XYZ file of C-alpha atoms in Angstrom:
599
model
C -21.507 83.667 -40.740
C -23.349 80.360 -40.433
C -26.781 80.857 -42.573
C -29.514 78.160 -43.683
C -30.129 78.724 -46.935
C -33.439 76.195 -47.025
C -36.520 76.950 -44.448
C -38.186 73.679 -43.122
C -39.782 72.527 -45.996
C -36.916 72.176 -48.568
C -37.667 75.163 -50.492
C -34.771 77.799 -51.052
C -35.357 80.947 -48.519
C -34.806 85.040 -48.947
C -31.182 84.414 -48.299
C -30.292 83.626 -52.247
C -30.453 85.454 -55.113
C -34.288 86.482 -56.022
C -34.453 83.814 -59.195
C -34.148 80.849 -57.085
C -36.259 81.966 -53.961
C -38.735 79.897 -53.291
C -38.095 76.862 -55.421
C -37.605 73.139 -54.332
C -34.219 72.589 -53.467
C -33.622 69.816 -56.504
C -35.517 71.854 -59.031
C -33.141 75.387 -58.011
C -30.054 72.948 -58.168
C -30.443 72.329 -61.650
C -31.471 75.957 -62.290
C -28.160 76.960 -61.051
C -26.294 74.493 -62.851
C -28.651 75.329 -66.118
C -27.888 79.070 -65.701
C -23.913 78.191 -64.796
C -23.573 76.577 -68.294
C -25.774 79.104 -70.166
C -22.966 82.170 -68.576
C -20.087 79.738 -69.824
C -19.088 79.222 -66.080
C -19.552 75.370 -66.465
C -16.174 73.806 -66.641
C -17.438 69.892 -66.666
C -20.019 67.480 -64.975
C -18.835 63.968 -63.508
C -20.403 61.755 -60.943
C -19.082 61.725 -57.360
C -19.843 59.479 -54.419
C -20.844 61.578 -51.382
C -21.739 60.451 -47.690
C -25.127 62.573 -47.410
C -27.305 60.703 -45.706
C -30.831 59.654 -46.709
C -34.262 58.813 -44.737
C -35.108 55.519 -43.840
C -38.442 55.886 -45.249
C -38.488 58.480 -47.670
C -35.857 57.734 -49.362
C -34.604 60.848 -49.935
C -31.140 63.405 -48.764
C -31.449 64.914 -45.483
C -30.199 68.195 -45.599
C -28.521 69.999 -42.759
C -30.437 72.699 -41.495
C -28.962 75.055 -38.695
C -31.520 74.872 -35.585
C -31.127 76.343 -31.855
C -30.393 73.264 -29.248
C -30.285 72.521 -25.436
C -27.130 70.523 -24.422
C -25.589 68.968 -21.547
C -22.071 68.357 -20.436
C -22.246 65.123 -20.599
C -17.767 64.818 -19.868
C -18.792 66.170 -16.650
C -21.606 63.606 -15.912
C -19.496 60.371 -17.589
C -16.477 60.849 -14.941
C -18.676 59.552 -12.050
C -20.226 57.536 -14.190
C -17.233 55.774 -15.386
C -15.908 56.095 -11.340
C -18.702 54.075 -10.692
C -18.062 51.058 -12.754
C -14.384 50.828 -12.282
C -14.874 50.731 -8.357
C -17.375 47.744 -8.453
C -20.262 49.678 -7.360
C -22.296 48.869 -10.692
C -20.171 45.786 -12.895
C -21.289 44.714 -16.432
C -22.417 40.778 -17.298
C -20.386 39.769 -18.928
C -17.461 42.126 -18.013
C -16.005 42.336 -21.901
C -19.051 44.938 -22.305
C -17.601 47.262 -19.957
C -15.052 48.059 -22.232
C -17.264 49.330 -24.529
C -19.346 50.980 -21.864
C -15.826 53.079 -20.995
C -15.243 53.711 -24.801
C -18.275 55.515 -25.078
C -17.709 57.839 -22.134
C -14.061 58.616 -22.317
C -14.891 60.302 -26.000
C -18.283 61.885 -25.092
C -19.232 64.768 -27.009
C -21.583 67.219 -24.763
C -25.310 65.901 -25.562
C -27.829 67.501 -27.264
C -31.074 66.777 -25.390
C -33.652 68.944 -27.352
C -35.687 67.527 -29.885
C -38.306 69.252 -32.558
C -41.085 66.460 -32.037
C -44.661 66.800 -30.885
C -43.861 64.182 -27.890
C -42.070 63.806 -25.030
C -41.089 66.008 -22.171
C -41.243 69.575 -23.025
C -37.757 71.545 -22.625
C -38.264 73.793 -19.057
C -37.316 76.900 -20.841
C -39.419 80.029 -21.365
C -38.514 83.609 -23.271
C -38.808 86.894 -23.364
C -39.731 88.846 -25.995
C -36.437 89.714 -26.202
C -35.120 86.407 -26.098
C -34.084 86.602 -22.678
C -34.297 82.987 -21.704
C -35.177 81.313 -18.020
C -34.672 77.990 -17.333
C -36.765 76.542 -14.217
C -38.989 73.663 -12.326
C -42.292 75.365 -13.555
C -43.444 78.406 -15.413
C -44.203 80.183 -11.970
C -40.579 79.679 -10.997
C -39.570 81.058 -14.692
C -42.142 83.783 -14.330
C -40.347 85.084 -10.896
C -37.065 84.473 -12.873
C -38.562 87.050 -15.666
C -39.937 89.374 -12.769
C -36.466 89.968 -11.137
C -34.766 90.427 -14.204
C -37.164 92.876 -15.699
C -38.471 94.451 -12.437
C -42.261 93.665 -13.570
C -44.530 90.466 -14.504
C -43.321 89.754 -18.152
C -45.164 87.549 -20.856
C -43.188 84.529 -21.623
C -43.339 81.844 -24.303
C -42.032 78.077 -23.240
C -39.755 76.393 -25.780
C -41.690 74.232 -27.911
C -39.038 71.776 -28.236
C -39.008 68.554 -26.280
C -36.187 66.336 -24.199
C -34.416 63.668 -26.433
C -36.019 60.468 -26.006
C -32.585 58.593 -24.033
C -33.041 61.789 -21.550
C -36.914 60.692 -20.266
C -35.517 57.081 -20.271
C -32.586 57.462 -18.437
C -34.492 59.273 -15.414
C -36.612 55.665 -15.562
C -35.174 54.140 -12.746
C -36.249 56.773 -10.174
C -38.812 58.960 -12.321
C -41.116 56.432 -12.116
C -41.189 55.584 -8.280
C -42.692 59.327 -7.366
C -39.347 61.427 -7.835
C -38.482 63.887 -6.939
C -40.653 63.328 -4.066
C -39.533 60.962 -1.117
C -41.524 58.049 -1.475
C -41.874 54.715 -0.020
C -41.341 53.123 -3.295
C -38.399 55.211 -4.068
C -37.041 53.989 -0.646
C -37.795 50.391 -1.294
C -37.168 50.017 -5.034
C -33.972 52.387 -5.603
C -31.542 51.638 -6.232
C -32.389 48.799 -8.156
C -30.650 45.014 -8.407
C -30.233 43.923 -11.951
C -30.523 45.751 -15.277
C -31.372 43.460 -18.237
C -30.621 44.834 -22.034
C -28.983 44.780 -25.296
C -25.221 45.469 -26.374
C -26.333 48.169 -28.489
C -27.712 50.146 -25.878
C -25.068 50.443 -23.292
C -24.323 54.148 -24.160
C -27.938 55.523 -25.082
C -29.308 54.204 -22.049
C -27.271 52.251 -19.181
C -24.597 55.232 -19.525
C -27.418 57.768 -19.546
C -29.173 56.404 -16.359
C -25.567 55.699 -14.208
C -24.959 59.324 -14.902
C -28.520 60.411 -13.551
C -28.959 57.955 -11.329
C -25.874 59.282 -9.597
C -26.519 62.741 -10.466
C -30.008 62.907 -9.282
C -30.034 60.445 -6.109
C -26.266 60.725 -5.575
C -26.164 56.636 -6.126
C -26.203 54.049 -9.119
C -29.595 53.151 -10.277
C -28.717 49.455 -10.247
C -25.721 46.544 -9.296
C -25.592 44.281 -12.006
C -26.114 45.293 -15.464
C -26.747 42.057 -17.613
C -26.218 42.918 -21.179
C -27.811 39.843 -23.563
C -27.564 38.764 -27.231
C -30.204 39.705 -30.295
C -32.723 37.486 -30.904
C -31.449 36.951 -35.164
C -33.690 34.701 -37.826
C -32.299 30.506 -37.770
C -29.515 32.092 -40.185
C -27.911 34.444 -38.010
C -29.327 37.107 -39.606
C -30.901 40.218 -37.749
C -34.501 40.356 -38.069
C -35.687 43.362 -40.264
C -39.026 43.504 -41.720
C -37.959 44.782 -45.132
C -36.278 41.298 -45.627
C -39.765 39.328 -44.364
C -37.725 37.344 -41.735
C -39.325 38.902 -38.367
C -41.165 36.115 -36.028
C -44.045 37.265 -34.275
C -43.735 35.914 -30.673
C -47.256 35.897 -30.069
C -47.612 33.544 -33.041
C -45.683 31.470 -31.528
C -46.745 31.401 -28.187
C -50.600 30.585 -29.871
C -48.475 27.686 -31.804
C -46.536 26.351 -28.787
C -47.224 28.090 -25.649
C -45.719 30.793 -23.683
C -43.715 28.497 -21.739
C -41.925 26.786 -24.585
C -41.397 30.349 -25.602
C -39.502 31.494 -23.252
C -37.854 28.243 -22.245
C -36.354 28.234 -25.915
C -34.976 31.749 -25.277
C -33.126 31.014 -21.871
C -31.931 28.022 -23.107
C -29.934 29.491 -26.100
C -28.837 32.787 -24.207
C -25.117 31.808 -23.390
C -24.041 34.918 -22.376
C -23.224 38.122 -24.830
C -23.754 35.586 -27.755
C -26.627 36.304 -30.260
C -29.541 33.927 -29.987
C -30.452 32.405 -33.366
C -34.152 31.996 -33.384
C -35.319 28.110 -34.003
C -38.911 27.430 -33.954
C -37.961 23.355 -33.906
C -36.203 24.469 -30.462
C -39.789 25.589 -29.420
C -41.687 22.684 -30.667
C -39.301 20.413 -28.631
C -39.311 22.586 -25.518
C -43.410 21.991 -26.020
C -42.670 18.216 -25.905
C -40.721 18.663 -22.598
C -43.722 20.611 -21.061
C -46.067 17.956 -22.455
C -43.483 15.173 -20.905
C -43.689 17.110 -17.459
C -47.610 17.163 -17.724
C -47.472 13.316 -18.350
C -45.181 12.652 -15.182
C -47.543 14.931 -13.086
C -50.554 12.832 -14.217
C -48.391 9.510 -13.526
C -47.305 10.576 -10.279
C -51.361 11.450 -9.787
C -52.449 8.049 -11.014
C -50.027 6.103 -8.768
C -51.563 7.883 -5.687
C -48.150 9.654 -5.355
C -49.112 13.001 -3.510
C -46.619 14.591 -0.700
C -47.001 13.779 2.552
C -47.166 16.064 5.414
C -43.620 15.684 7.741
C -42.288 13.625 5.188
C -37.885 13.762 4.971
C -36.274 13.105 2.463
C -33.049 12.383 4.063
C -34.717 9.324 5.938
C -35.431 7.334 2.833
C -34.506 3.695 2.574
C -34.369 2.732 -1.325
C -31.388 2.762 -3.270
C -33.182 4.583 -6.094
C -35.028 7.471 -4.042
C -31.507 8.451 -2.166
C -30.270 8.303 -5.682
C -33.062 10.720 -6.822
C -32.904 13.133 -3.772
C -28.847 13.335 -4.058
C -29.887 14.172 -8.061
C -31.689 17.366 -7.007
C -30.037 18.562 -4.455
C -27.110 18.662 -7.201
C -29.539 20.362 -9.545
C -30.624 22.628 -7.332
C -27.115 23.887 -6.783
C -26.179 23.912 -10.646
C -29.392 25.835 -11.593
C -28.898 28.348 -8.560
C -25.042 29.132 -9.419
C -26.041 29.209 -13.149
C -28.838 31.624 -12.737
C -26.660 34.197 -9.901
C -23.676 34.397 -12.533
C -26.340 35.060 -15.282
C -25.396 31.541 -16.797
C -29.146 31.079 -17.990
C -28.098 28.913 -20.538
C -26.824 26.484 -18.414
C -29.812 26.590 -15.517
C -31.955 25.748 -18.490
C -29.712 23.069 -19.697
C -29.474 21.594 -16.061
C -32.717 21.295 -14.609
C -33.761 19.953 -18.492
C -31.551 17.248 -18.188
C -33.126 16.555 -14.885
C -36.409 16.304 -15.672
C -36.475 14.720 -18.979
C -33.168 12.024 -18.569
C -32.867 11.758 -14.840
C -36.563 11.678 -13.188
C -38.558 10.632 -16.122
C -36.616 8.610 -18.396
C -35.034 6.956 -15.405
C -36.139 6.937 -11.878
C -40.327 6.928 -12.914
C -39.195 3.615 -15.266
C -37.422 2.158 -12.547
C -40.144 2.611 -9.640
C -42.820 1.459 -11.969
C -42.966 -2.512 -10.342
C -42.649 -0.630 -6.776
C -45.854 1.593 -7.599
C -47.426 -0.959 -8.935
C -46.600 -3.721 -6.105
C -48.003 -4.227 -3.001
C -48.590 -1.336 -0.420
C -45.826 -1.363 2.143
C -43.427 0.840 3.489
C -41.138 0.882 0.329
C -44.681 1.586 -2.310
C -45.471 4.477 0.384
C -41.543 5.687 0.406
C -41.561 5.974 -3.177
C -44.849 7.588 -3.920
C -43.855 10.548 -1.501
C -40.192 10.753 -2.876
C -41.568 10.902 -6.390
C -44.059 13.951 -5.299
C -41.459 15.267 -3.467
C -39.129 15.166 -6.604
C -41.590 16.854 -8.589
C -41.803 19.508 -6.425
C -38.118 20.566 -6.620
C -38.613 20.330 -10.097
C -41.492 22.674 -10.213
C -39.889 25.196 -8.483
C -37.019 25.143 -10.407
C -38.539 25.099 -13.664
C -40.728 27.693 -12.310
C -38.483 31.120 -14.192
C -38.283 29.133 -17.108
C -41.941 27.848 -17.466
C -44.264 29.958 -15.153
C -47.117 29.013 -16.184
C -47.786 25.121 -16.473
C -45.155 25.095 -13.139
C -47.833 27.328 -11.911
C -51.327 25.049 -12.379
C -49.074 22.026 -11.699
C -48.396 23.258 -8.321
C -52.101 24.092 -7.801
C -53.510 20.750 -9.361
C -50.791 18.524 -6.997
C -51.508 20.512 -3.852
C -55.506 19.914 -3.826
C -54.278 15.751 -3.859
C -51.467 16.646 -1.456
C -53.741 18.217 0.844
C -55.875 15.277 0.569
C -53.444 13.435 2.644
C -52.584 16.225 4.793
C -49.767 17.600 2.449
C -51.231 20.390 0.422
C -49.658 24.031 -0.750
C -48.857 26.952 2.129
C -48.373 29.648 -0.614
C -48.500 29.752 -4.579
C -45.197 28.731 -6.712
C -44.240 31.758 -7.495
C -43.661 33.043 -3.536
C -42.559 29.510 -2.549
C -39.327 28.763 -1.402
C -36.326 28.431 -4.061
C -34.811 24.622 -3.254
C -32.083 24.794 -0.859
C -31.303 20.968 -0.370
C -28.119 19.563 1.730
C -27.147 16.756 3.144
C -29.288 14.296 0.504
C -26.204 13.437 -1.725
C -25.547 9.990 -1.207
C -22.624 7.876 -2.437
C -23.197 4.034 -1.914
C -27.084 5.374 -3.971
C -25.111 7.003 -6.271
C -23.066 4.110 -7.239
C -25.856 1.277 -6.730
C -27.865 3.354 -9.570
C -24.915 3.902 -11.824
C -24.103 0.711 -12.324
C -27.963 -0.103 -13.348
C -27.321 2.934 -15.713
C -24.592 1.967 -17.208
C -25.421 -1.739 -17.661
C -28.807 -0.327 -19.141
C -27.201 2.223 -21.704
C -24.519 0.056 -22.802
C -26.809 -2.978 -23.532
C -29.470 -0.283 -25.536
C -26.123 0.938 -27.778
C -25.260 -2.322 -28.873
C -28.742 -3.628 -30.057
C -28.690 -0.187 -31.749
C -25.799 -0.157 -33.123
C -25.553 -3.682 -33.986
C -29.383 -3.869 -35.529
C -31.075 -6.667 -33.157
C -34.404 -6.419 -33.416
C -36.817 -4.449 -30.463
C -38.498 -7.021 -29.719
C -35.868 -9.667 -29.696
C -35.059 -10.998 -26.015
C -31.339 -11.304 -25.224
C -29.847 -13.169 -22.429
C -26.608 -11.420 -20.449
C -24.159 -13.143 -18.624
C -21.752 -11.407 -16.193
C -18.240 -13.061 -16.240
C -15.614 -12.090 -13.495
C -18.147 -10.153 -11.687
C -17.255 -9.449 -7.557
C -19.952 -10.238 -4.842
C -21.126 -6.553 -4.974
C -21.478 -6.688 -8.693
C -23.508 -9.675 -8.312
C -25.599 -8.261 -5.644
C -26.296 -5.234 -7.504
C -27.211 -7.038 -10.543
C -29.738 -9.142 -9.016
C -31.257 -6.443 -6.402
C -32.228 -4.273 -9.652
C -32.320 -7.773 -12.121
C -35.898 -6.812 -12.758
C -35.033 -3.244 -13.512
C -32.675 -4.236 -15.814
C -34.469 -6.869 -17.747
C -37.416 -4.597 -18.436
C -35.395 -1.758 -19.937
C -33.019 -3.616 -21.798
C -35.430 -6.181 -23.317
C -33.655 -8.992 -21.817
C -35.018 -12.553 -20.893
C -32.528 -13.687 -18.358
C -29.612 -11.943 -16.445
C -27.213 -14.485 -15.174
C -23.128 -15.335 -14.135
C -20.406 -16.945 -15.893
C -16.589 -17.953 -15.235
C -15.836 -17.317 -19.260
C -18.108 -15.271 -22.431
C -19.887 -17.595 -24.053
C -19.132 -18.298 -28.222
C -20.662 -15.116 -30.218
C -21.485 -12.921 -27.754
C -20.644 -8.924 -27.627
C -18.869 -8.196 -24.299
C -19.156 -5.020 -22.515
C -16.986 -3.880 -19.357
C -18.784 -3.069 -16.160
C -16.577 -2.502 -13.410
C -14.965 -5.534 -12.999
C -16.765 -7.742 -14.875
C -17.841 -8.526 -18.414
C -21.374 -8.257 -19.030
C -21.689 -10.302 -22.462
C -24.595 -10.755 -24.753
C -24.762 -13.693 -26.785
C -25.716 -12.400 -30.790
C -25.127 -15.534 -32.979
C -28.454 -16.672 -34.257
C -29.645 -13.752 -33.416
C -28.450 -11.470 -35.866
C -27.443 -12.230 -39.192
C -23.978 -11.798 -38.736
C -22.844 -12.012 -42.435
C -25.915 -9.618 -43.625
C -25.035 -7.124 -40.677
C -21.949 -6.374 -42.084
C -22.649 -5.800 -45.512
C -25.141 -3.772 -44.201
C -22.287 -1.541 -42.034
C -19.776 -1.750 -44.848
C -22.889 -0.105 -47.011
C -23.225 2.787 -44.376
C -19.670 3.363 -43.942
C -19.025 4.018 -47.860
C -22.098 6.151 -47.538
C -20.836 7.871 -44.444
C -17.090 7.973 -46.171
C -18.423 9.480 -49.252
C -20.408 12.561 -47.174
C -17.765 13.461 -45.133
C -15.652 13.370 -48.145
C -18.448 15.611 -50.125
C -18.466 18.356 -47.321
C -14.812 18.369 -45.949
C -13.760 19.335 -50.054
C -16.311 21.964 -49.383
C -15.180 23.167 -46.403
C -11.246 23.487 -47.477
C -12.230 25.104 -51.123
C -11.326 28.838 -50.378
C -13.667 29.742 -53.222
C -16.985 28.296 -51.454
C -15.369 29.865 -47.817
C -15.256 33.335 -49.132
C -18.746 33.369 -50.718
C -20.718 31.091 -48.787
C -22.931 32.834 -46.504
C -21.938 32.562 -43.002
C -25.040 29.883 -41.994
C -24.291 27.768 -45.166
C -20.613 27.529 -43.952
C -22.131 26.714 -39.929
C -24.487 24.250 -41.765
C -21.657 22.260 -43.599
C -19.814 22.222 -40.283
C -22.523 20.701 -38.504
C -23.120 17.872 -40.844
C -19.506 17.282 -41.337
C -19.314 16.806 -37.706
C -22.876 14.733 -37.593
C -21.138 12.325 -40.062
C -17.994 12.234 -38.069
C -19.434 11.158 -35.161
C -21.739 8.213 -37.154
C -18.370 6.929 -38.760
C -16.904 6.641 -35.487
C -19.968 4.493 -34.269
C -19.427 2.412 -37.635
C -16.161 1.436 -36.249
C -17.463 0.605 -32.728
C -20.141 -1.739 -34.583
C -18.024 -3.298 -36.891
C -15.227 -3.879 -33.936
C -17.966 -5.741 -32.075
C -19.294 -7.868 -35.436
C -15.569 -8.798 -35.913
C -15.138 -10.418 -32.442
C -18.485 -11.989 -32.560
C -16.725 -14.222 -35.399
């Protein structure tokens, strides 16, 4: 027979001999062993690795100790469960996890649900004195149970024992809407869209509530299950507090806001991978919210506030049909990103919008029209620029509730000013559905000023001309739309490229770095400007440096020796920089090419 031979408190029971009853189980281990030797029964003592396991906090073995349970037949429950899934009623985000999902519940063992804790739902069992047992809804129901089987009103006792902890959870979904009674919110909220958690969940919970949910309500409990990455330390390690590397988010959030926060953490959740935690991330996603607070209080300055009636689609200036076609393609790439659970890349898309499109570009290039004369074009910017940040608010607005938030109430009191103003709050306004603002002959006017600006900033980077050095550029071979464009946004272009004079010639002049734009040459004259001779020593010095890194890390990086023992984020590290270096070296090249034809 199966027989404990410890009671609950480690201490040997009646069930040995009388010597050892009563004793702590290590102390009557080495009495036996003691008393073994002392009979001559003791044949030898040697060490032996065992699996036993021990507690997480004291340290110690856990013993196995035979105890009544409640279980469940849980292969019974997992077949709809698993019927479920593979017939598209409920799929898993991303669908590799759904293979694990089926792993669990083709090789379920039946599931023991009762639990010796103080807390919790108590197990709906009552007995006898007999031990008779009757499981029911509510002691009365038990005690009618009892009163059948015994033909009078018995005394019973209710199992002290409690349901397992997944058990409560997975009746969450409906449990907590007024189940099992009929309820408006169970009408309204159940079954449920999306399920957000963890990989390492999937079977204690999602599996546990698909097989309720469908027990129960006789439907899933949700569509989509989204199953995201672990938040780990900046090393890829998992955060555990005996190792000290845990970040307290509200520490963070007092540091750089809640917004940057959670910005940070939906921009580095590409899906199923493991976020590694970066508080520079969050520091720099506090800059963007500061940069989007400074383009708020710009647009606010420059009397740009949103006009009541005011259309988009009818605007006149190259640059505003540029900026409208620019969210209307954001808008779609942060709405397809955020349906397929891409958050990653909404985050990614409608940053690059704010910060590089809107406010590194357009605001810079409507500056002189803000700051011109009124007219019909100062009055068609200032509402396209309002208008702009709108679209931006609301799709920043799941990323960065809360400054979105007083944005949207700060702009609305000017709007309304000028008969604009704000119908609803943000966060039950209208997600951006923009058509029909794309346009191409915008698209390409501003791409060429784009173009002409970045290449001109990359070569007095790369070639080391001072900022404040004024360069002239001449256009050779350029067509009559080339030479329209250039001097319909000549001011433009001047200003953020630090030029003194934009002009065309049939051939480059003597010295000069030449760029291609379109057809045409756009070449800026360096001799005397730059000391050509001390410019490339200075190059040749960087690329030996440069050389001699990528030289440094890439022996790293094929010695087996430092692969095998390097931590894994020492080995990502190296990678990085030999790839940082890589891309400098090639930049090298680019410069030097240039210095070479400049002689």
């Amino acid at each position: 027979p199966l027989i404990n031979v410890l009671d609950a408190y480690g201490r040997v029971n009646e069930t040995v001999p009388e010597a050892y009853r009563g004793l702590d189980r290590f102390e009557a281990r080495q009495r036996i062993v003691a008393d073994m030797a002392a009979a001559g029964l003791l044949a030898r003592i040697e060490p032996t690795a065992h699996m036993v396991p021990h507690g997480d906090r004291s340290g110690v073995p856990i013993e196995p100790w035979l105890t009544d349970q409640w279980y469940v037949k849980a292969d019974v429950l997992a077949k709809t469960a698993m019927k479920a899934v593979r017939s598209g009623k409920t799929r898993f985000v991303p669908e590799r996890f759904a293979g694990d999902y089926f792993r669990w519940l083709e090789e379920i063992e039946p599931w023991c649900i009762s639990r010796q804790l103080w807390w919790g739902h108590q197990i709906p069992a009552w007995y006898a004195a007999g031990g008779e047992v009757f499981v029911a809804e509510s002691e009365a129901e038990a005690a009618a149970q009892a009163k059948a089987h015994f033909g009078r009103p018995t005394e019973l006792t209710r199992d002290p024992d409690v349901l397992d902890t997944w058990f409560s959870s997975a009746l969450w979904p409906f449990s907590t809407l007024g189940w099992p009674d009929e309820t408006p919110e169970l009408a309204r909220f159940y079954p449920t869209t999306a399920l957000v958690t963890g990989f390492d969940i999937i079977f204690f919970w999602v599996a546990r509530m698909m097989m309720m949910g469908l027990e129960f309500m006789g439907r899933v409990p949700f569509k989509d299950v989204y199953i995201h990455g672990l938040v780990r330390d900046e090393r890829g390690q998992k955060m555990s507090k005996s190792k000290g590397n845990v970040v307290d988010p509200l520490v963070m959030i007092d540091e750089f806001g809640a917004d940057a926060l959670r910005f940070s953490m939906a921009a580095m959740a590409s899906q199923g991978a493991d976020v590694k935690f970066s508080k520079s991330r969050i520091e720099g996603y506090r800059n963007f919210a500061t940069k989007l607070w400074n383009a708020a209080r710009f647009a606010e300055m420059n009397g740009c506030a949103l006009k009541k009636g005011f259309d988009p689609r009818k605007a006149k200036e190259p640059a505003n049909r540029w900026i409208a076609g620019e969210a209307e393609r954001t808008a779609a790439a942060v709405t397809a990103a955020i349906e397929g659970y891409r958050f990653n890349e909404a985050a990614a898309a409608v940053y690059a919008f704010v910060w590089g499109t809107y406010c590194d570009w357009y605001l810079e290039i409507v500056k002189p029209v803000l700051s011109g004369p009124d007219g019909a074009q100062k009055t068609e910017t200032q509402s396209m620029l309002a208008w702009a940040r709108d679209q931006i608010l609301k799709l920043l607005h799941p990323f960065m509730p809360y400054i979105t938030e007083e944005l949207w109430r700060v702009t609305g009191e000017a709007a309304a000013a000028t008969g604009g103003g704000r119908e609803t709050m943000l966060v039950v306004a209208d997600w951006p559905k923009l058509k029909g603002l794309a346009d191409a002959e915008a698209d390409a006017e501003m791409a060429f000023v784009l173009q002409l600006v970045n290449e001109i900033r990359s070569v007095r980077s790369e070639m080391g001309v001072p900022a404040a050095a004024q360069l002239r550029l001449d256009l050779v071979g350029a067509g009559e739309e080339t030479k329209a464009r250039a001097l319909r946004h000549g001011e433009v272009v001047k200003r953020m490229a630090r030029l003194e004079a934009i002009g065309f010639a049939d051939a480059a002049p003597k010295g000069s770095v030449q760029i291609v734009i379109g057809e045409a040459l756009a070449t800026l004259p360096l001799a005397g400007v730059i000391d050509l001779d001390k410019e490339a020593k200075r190059l040749a010095r960087e690329v030996e440096t440069t050389d001699a890194e990528i030289r440094k890390v890439e022996a790293k990086l094929g010695n087996a020796d430092f692969m095998a023992k390097a931590p894994e984020h020492i080995v990502e590290e190296n990678r990085d920089r030999l790839a940082t270096f890589t891309a400098r070296r090639r930049q090298l090249d680019a410069a030097l090419g240039r210095l070479k034809g400049l002689g």
